[in-house]
Coordinates of C-alpha atoms and ligand atoms in Angstrom, one line a residue:
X1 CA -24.1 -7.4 -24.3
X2 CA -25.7 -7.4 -20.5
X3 CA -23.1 -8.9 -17.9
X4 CA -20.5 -9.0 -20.7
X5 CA -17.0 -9.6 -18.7
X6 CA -13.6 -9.1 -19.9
X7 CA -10.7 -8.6 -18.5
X8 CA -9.0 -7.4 -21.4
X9 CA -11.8 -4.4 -21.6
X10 CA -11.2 -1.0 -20.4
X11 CA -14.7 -0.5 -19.5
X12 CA -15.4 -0.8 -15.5
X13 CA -18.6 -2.6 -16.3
X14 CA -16.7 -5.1 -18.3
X15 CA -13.6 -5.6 -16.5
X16 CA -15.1 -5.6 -13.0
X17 CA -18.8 -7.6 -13.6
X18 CA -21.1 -7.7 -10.9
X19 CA -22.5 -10.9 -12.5
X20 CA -19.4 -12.3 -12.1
X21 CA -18.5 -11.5 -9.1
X22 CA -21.9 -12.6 -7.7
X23 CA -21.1 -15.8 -9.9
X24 CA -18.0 -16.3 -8.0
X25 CA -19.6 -15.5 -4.3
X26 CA -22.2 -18.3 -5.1
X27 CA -19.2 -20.8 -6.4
X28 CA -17.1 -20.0 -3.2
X29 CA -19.6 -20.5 -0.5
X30 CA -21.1 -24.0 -2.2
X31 CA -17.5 -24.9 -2.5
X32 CA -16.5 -24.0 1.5
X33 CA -16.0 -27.0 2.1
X34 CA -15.2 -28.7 -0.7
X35 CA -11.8 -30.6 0.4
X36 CA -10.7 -31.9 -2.6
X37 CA -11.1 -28.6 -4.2
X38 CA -9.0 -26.7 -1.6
X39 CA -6.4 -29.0 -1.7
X40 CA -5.7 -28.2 -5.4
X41 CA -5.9 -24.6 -5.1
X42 CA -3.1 -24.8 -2.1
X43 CA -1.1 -27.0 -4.5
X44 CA -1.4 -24.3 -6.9
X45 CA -0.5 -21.3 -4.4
X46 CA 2.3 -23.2 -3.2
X47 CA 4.2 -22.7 -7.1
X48 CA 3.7 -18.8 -6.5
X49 CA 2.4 -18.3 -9.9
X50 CA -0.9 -16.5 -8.3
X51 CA -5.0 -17.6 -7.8
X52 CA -8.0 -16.5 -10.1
X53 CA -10.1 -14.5 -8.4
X54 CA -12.7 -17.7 -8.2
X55 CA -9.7 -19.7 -6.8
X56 CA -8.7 -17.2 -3.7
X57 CA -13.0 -17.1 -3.4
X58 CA -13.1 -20.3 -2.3
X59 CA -9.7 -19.8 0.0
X60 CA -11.5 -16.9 1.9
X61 CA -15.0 -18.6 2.1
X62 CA -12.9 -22.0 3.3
X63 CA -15.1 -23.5 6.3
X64 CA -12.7 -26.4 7.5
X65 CA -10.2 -25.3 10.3
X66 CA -7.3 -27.2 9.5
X67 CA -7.7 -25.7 5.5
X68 CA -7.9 -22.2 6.9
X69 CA -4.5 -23.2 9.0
X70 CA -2.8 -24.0 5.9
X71 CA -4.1 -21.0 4.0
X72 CA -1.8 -19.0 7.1
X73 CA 0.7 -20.8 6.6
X74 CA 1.1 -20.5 2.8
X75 CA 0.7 -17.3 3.2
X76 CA 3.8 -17.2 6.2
X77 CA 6.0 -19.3 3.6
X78 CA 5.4 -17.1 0.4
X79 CA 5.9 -13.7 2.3
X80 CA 9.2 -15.1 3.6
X81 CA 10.2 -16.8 -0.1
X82 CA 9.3 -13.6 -2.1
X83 CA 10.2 -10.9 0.3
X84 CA 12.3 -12.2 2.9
X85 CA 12.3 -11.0 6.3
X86 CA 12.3 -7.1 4.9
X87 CA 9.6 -4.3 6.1
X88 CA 9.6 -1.1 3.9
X89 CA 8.5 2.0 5.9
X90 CA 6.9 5.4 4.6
X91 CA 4.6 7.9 5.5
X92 CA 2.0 10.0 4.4
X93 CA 2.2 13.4 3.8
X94 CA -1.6 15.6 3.8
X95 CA -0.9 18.2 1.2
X96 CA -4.3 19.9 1.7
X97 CA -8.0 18.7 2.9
X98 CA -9.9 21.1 0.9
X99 CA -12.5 18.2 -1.2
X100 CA -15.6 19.2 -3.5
X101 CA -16.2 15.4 -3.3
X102 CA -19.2 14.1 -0.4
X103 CA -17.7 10.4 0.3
X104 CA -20.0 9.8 3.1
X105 CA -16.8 7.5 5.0
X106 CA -14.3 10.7 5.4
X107 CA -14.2 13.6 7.0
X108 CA -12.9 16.0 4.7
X109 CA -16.3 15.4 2.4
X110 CA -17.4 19.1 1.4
X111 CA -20.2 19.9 4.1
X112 CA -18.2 19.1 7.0
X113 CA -17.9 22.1 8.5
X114 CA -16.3 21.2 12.0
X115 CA -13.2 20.1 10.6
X116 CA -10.7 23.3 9.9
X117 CA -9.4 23.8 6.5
X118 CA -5.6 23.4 5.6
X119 CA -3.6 23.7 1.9
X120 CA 0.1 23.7 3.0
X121 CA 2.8 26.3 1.3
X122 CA 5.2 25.2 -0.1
X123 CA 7.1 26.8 2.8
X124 CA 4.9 24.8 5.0
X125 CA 6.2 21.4 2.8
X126 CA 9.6 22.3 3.3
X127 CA 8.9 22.3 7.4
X128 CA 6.7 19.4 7.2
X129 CA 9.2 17.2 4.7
X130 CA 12.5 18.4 6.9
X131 CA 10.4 17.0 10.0
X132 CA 9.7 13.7 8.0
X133 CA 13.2 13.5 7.2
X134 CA 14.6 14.3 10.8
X135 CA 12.7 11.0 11.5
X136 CA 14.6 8.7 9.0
X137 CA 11.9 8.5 6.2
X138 CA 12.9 8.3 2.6
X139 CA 9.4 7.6 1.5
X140 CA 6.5 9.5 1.5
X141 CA 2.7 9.2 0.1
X142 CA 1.1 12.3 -1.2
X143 CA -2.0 12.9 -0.2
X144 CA -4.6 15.7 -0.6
X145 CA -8.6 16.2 -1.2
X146 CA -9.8 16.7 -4.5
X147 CA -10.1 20.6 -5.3
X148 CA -10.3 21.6 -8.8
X149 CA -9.0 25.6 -7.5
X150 CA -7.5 24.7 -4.1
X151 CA -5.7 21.8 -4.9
X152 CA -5.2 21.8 -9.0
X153 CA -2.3 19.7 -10.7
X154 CA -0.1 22.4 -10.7
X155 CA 0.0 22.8 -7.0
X156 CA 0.5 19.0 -6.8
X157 CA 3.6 18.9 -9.2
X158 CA 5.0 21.9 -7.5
X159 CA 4.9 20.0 -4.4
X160 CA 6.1 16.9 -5.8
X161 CA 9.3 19.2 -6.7
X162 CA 9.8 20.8 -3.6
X163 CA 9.6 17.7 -2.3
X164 CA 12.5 16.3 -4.5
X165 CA 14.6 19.5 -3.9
X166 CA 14.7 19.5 -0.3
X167 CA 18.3 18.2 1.3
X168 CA 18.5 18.6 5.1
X169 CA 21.4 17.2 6.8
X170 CA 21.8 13.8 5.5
X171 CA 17.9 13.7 4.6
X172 CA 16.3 13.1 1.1
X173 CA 13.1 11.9 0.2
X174 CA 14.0 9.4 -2.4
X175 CA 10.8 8.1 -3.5
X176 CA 7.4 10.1 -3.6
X177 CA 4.0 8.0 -4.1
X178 CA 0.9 10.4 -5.3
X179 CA -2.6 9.1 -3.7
X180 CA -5.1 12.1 -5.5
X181 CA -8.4 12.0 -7.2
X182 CA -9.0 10.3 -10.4
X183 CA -7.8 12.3 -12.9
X184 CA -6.9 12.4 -16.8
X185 CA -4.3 10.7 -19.0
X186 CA -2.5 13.9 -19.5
X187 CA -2.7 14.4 -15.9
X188 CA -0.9 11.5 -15.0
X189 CA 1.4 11.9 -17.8
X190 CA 3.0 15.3 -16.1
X191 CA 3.0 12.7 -12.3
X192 CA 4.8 10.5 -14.6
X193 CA 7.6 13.3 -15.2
X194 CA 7.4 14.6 -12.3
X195 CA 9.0 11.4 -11.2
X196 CA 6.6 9.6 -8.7
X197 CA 6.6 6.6 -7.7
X198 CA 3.6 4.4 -7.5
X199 CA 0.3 6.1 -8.3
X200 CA -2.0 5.1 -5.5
X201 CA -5.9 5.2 -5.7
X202 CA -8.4 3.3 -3.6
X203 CA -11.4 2.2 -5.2
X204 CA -12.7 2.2 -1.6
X205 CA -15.9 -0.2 -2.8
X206 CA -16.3 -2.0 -5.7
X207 CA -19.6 -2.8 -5.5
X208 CA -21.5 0.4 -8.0
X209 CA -24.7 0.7 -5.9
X210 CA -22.8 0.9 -2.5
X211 CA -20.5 2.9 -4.6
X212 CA -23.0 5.6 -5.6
X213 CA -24.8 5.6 -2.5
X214 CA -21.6 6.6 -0.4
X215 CA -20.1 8.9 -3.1
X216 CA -23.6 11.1 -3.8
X217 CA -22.1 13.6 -5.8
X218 CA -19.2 15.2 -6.9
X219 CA -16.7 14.0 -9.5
X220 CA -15.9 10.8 -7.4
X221 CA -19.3 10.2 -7.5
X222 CA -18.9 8.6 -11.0
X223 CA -17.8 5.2 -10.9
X224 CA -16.7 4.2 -13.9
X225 CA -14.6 7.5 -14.4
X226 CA -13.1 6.2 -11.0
X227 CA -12.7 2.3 -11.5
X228 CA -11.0 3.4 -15.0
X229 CA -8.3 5.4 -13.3
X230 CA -5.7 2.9 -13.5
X231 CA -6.0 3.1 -17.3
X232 CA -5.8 5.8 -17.5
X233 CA -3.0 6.0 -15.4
X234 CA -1.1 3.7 -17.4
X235 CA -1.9 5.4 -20.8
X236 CA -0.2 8.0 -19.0
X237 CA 3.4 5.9 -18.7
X238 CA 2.5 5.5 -14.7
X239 CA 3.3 1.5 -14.7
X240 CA 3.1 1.1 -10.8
X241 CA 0.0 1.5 -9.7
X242 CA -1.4 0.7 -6.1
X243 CA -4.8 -0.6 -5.5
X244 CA -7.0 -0.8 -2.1
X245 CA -10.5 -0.7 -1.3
X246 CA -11.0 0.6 2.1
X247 CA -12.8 -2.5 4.3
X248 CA -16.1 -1.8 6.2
X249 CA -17.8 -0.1 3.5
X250 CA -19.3 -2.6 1.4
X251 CA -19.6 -6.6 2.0
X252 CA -15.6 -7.3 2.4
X253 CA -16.2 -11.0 0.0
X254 CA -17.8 -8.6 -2.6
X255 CA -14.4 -6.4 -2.5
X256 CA -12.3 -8.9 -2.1
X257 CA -13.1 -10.3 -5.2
X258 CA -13.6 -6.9 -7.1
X259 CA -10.3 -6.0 -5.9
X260 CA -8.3 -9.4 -7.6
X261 CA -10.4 -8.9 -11.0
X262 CA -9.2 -5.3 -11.1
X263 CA -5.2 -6.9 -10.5
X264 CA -6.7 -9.5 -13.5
X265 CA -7.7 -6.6 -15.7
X266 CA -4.2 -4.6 -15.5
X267 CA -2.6 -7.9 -16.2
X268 CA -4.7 -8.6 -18.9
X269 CA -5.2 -5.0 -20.3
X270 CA -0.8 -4.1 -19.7
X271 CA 0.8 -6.9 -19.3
X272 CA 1.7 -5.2 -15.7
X273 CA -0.4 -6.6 -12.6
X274 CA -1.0 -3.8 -9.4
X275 CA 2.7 -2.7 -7.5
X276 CA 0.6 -2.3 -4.3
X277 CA -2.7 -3.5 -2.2
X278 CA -3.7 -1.6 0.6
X279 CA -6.3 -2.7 2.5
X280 CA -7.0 0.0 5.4
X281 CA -10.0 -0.9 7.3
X282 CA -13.0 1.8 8.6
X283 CA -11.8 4.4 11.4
X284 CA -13.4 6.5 13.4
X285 CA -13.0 10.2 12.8
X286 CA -14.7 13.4 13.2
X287 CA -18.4 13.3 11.8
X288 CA -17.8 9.6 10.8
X289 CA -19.0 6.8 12.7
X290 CA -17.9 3.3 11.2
X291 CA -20.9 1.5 13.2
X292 CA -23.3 3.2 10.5
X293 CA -21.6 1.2 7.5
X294 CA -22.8 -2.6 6.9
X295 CA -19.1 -4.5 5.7
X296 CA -17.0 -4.0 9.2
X297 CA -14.7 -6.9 9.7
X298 CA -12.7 -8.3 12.4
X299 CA -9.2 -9.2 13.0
X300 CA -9.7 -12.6 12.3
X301 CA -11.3 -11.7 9.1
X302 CA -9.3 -9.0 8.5
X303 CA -6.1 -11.5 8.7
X304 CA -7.8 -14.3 6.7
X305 CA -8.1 -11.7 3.9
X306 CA -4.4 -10.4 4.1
X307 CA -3.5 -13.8 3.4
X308 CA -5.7 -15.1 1.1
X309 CA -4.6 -11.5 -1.2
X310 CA -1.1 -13.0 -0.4
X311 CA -1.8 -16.2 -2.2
X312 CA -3.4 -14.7 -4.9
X313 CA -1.0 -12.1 -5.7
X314 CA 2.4 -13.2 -4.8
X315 CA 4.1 -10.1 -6.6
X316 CA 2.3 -7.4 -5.2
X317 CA 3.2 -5.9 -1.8
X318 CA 0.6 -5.4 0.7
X319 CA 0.6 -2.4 2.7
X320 CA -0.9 -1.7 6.2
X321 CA -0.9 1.9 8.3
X322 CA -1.4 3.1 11.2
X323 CA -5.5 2.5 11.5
X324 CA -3.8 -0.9 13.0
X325 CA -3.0 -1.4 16.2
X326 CA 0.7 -2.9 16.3
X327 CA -1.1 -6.4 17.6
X328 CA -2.9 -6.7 14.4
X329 CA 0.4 -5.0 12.1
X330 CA 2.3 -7.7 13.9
X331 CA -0.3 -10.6 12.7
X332 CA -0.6 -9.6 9.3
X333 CA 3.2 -8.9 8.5
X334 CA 3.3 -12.5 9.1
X335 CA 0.8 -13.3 6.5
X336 CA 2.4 -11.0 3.4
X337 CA 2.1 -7.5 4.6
X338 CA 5.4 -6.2 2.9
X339 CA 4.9 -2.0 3.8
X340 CA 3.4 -0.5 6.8
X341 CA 3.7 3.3 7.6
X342 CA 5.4 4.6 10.7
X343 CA 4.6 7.8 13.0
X344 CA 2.1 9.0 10.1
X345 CA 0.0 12.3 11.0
X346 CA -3.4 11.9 9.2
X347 CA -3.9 15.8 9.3
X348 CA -2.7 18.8 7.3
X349 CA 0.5 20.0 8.7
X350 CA 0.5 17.3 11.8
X351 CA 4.7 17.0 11.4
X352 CA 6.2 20.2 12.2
X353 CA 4.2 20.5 15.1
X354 CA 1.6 22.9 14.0
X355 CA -1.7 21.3 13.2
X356 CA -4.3 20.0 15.6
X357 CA -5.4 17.2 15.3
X358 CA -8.8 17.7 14.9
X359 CA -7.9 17.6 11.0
X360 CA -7.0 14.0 11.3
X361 CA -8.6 11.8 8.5
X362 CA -8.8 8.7 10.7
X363 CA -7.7 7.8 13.8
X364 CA -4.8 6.2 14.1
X365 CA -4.6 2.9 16.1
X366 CA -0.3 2.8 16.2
X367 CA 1.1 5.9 17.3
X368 CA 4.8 4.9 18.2
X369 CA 7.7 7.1 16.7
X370 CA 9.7 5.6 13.6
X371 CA 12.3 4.6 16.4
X372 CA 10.2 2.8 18.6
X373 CA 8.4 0.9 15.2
X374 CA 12.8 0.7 13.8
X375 CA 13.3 -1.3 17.2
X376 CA 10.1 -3.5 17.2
X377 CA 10.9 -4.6 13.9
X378 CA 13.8 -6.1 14.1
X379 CA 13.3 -7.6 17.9
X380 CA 10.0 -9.4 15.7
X381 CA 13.0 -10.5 13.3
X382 CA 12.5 -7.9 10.3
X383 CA 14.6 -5.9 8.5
X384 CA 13.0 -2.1 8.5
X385 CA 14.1 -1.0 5.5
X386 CA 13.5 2.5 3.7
X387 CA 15.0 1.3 0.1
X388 CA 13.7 2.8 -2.9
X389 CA 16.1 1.8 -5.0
X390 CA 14.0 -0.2 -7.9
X391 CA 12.5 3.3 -9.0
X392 CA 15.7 4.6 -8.7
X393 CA 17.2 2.4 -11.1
X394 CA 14.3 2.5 -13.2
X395 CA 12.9 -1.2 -12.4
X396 CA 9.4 -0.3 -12.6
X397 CA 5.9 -1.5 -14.1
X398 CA 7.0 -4.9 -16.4
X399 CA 10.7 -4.8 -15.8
X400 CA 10.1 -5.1 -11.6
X401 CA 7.5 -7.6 -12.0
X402 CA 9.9 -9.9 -14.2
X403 CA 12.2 -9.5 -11.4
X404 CA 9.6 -10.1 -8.8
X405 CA 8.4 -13.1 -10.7
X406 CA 11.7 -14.7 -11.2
X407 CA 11.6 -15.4 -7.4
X408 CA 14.6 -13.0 -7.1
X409 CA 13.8 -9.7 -5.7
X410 CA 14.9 -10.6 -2.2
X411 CA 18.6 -11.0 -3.0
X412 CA 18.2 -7.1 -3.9
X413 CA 15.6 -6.1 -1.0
X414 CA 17.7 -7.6 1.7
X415 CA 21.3 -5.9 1.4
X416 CA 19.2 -2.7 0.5
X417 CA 17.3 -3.0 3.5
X418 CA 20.2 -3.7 5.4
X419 CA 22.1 -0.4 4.0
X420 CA 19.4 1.7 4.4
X421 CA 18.9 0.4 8.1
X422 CA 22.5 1.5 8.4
X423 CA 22.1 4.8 7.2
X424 CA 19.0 4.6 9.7
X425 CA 21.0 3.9 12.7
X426 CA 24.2 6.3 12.0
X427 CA 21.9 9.2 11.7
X428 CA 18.6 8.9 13.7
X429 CA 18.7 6.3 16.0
X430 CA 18.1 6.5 19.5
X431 CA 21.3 5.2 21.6
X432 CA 19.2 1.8 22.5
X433 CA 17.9 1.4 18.9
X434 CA 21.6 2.1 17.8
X435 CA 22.9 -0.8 19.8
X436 CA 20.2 -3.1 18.8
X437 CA 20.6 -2.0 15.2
X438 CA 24.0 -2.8 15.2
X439 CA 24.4 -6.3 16.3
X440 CA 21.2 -6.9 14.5
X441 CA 22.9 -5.6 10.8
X442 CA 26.1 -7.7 11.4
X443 CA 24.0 -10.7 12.2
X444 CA 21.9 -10.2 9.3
X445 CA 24.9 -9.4 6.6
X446 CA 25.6 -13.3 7.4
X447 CA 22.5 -14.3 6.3
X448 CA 22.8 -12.9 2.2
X449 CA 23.0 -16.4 0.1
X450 CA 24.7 -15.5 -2.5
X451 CA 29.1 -14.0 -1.7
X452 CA 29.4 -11.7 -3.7
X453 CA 25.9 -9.8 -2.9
X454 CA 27.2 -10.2 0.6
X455 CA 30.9 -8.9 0.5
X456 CA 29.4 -5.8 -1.7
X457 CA 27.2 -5.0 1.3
X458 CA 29.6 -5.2 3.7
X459 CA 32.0 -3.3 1.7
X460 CA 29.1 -0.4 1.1
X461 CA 28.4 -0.9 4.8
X462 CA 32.0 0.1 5.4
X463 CA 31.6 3.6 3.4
X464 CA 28.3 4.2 5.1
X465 CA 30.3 4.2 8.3
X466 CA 32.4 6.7 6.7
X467 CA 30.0 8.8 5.7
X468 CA 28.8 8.2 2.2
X469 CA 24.9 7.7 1.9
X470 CA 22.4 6.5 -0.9
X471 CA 24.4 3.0 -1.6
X472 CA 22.2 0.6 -3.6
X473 CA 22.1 -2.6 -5.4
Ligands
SF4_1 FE1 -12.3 14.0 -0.5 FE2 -10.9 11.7 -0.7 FE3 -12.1 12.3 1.6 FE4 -13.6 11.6 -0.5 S1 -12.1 10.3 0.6 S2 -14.0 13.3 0.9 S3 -12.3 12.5 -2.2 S4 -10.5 13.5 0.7
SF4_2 FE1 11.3 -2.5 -2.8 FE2 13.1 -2.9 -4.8 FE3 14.0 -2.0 -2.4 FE4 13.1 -4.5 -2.6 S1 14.9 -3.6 -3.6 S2 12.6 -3.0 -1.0 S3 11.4 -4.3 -4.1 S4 12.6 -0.9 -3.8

């Protein structure tokens, strides 16, 4: 049938419709202004039971001022009600930049030929990941070009082990999120045991003509082999998966919507809605000018979108990296930005000190060390926390989101964040961060609701003093 959509589908065409998303861009904009309308929507954020794609539409298009003020602020009070006041920190890790693919928007597409070439040893990992773990991180996201010989599963998995294996003072990399090419169900059944975290894949524009015309050959170049990832992924056993489309590409209402309908599908198709958003934004980088693309947007955009994916998606955490300058991460971690990275190198190799940085993917707007962004946090009011603990203790895919949705997870988020933060400050802090760490924990341990969740976090706060690490709850 032409323009069929469904949801339920697990055909791109069907599950993200262009019809309907055109549909949708037509109902928003006549509705911009449609109090009335607005008002219901908001009433229906405010229960944090999530929008249709049409409903956040009509949120993002909103034309009256004092409507778009208490879009923010709905945002402000679900991020505080659903996550608290905790910010989860990672980093990426560039495995390799070798890439068959051409996406016209990066500059590791095949026929660069400025940038240098990098695969890391697993030698190399082990310096890169000790680096990483001299700086406090417990979190990393894989990522590496798409390279059937340079850069095959195996050499992914193998990584993914090392990884895992490596124990440096009181360092472990708990948690490792894989972002690589689309690949096959059996694929991301050996990620599965290989025991990553979230799969991570950005459609990077929804919209198949822009699509195809940024992505002119190569195997990304096929769009519904790409949009159908997630599946795919999840036929595999991967039930977190984190979605993103990378802003500036396309027309940013077009992705915005593409982007909820593909959260719809996976809540539709598995009974599991997307573990992560990203939403990175065009950067400059070598051979890649972001003037030359249509969709850019600006900060006030940008934030209006943050929170209107907040809204829509209560249950999903939005990440943010380093592409933003710490004005605009400070803006939008008020609006529902729940992850940001920290002291990320965007090139092969960038951590141990060895790699220029002319193999940088993007530049990156926030460049402050993991103690500097520890600090920030928590004089803005945050908790920095590097938990992974749900994976750990296997609350993933539908067993997390029940969680998530019972309104609960921040009575587990905050005494991990605070333990973690702990750990943080015993073993990496700068003196001044230490200090302010310190009084900041003790004030925030007062703050748990519920006794007994706070006297077991003081008591595993005590025996992280002494020397024990990986507490959880
Ligand atoms: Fe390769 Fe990914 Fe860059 Fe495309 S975006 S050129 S697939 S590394
Ligand atoms: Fe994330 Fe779970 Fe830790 Fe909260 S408790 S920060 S949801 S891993």
């Amino acid at each position: 049938m032409l323009h069929k959509y469904d949801p339920r589908s697990q055909k791109a065409g069907e599950f993200i419709s262009h019809k309907e998303i055109m549909d949708t861009l037509d109902y928003a904009w006549a509705n911009r202004s449609n109090t009335r309308l607005i008002d219901e929507i908001l009433a229906k954020g405010r229960e944090c039971k999530g929008l249709t794609h049409r409903e956040a539409a009509v949120l993002l298009d909103c034309a009256i001022p004092e409507k778009n003020h208490e879009i923010f602020r709905l945002a402000e009070e679900i991020k505080e009600k659903i996550y608290g006041n905790r910010v989860v920190l990672f980093a990426p890790l560039y495995l390799s930049n070798y890439c068959v693919n051409g996406c016209l928007y990066c500059p590791y597409h095949a026929v660069n030929k400025h940038i240098p070439r990098k695969k890391l040893s697993q030698d190399e990992i082990r310096q890169e990941v000790t680096a990483l773990q001299d700086m406090g991180h417990k979190r990393l996201a894989l990522e590496a070009g798409e390279h059937p010989v340079m850069n095959p599963i195996e050499y992914v998995l193998e990584s993914i082990q090392t990884i895992y294996g490596i124990r440096h003072k009181n360092g472990a990399i708990r948690r490792v999120n894989v972002n690589i090419a689309a690949t096959t169900v059996e694929n991301y059944r050996k990620l599965k045991e290989a025991g990553i975290g979230t799969y991570v894949l950005f459609q990077e524009t929804y919209n198949r003509e822009d699509y195809e015309r940024l992505h002119p050959w190569g195997p990304k170049s096929d769009y519904a082999y790409h949009t159908e990832a997630m599946d795919r992924a999840m036929q595999g056993g991967i039930d977190d998966v984190g979605l993103g489309v990378l802003f500036g590409l396309s027309l940013y209402r077009y992705d915005f919507v593409g982007l909820l309908m593909h959260a719809e599908h996976l809540e539709a198709a598995y009974g599991v809605g997307p573990h992560t958003i990203s939403v990175p934004r065009l950067c400059k980088a070598d051979d890649i000018d972001p003037r030359k693309f249509k969709g850019g947007i600006d900060d006030e955009t940008f934030a209006k979108v943050v929170a209107c994916i907040r809204v829509a998606v209560p249950y999903t955490g939005i990440i943010v990296s380093t592409r933003e300058s710490p004005e605009v991460r400070e803006r939008v971690l008020r609006l529902g930005v729940s992850q940001i990275s920290a002291a990320s190198k965007t090139s092969v190799g960038g951590y141990a000190g060895e790699a220029a940085e002319d193999t940088s993917q993007f530049e990156r707007h926030d460049t402050r060390s993991v103690d500097e962004i520890v600090r920030w946090l928590m004089e803005l009011g945050y908790i920095p926390s590097f938990c992974t603990a749900c994976y750990r203790e296997g609350r993933t895919g539908e067993v997390f989101m029940g969680i998530a949705k019972s309104g609960n997870i921040h009575l587990r988020c905050q005494p991990n964040a605070l333990m973690t933060l702990k750990e943080y400050l015993m073993d990496y802090a700068s003196p001044v961060t230490k200090e302010v760490g310190e009084a900041f924990v003790r004030e925030e341990v007062g703050k748990i609701p519920v006794e007994r969740l706070r006297e077991i976090t003081l008591r595993y706060l005590g025996r992280i003093e002494s020397g024990e690490r990986d507490l959880r709850v």
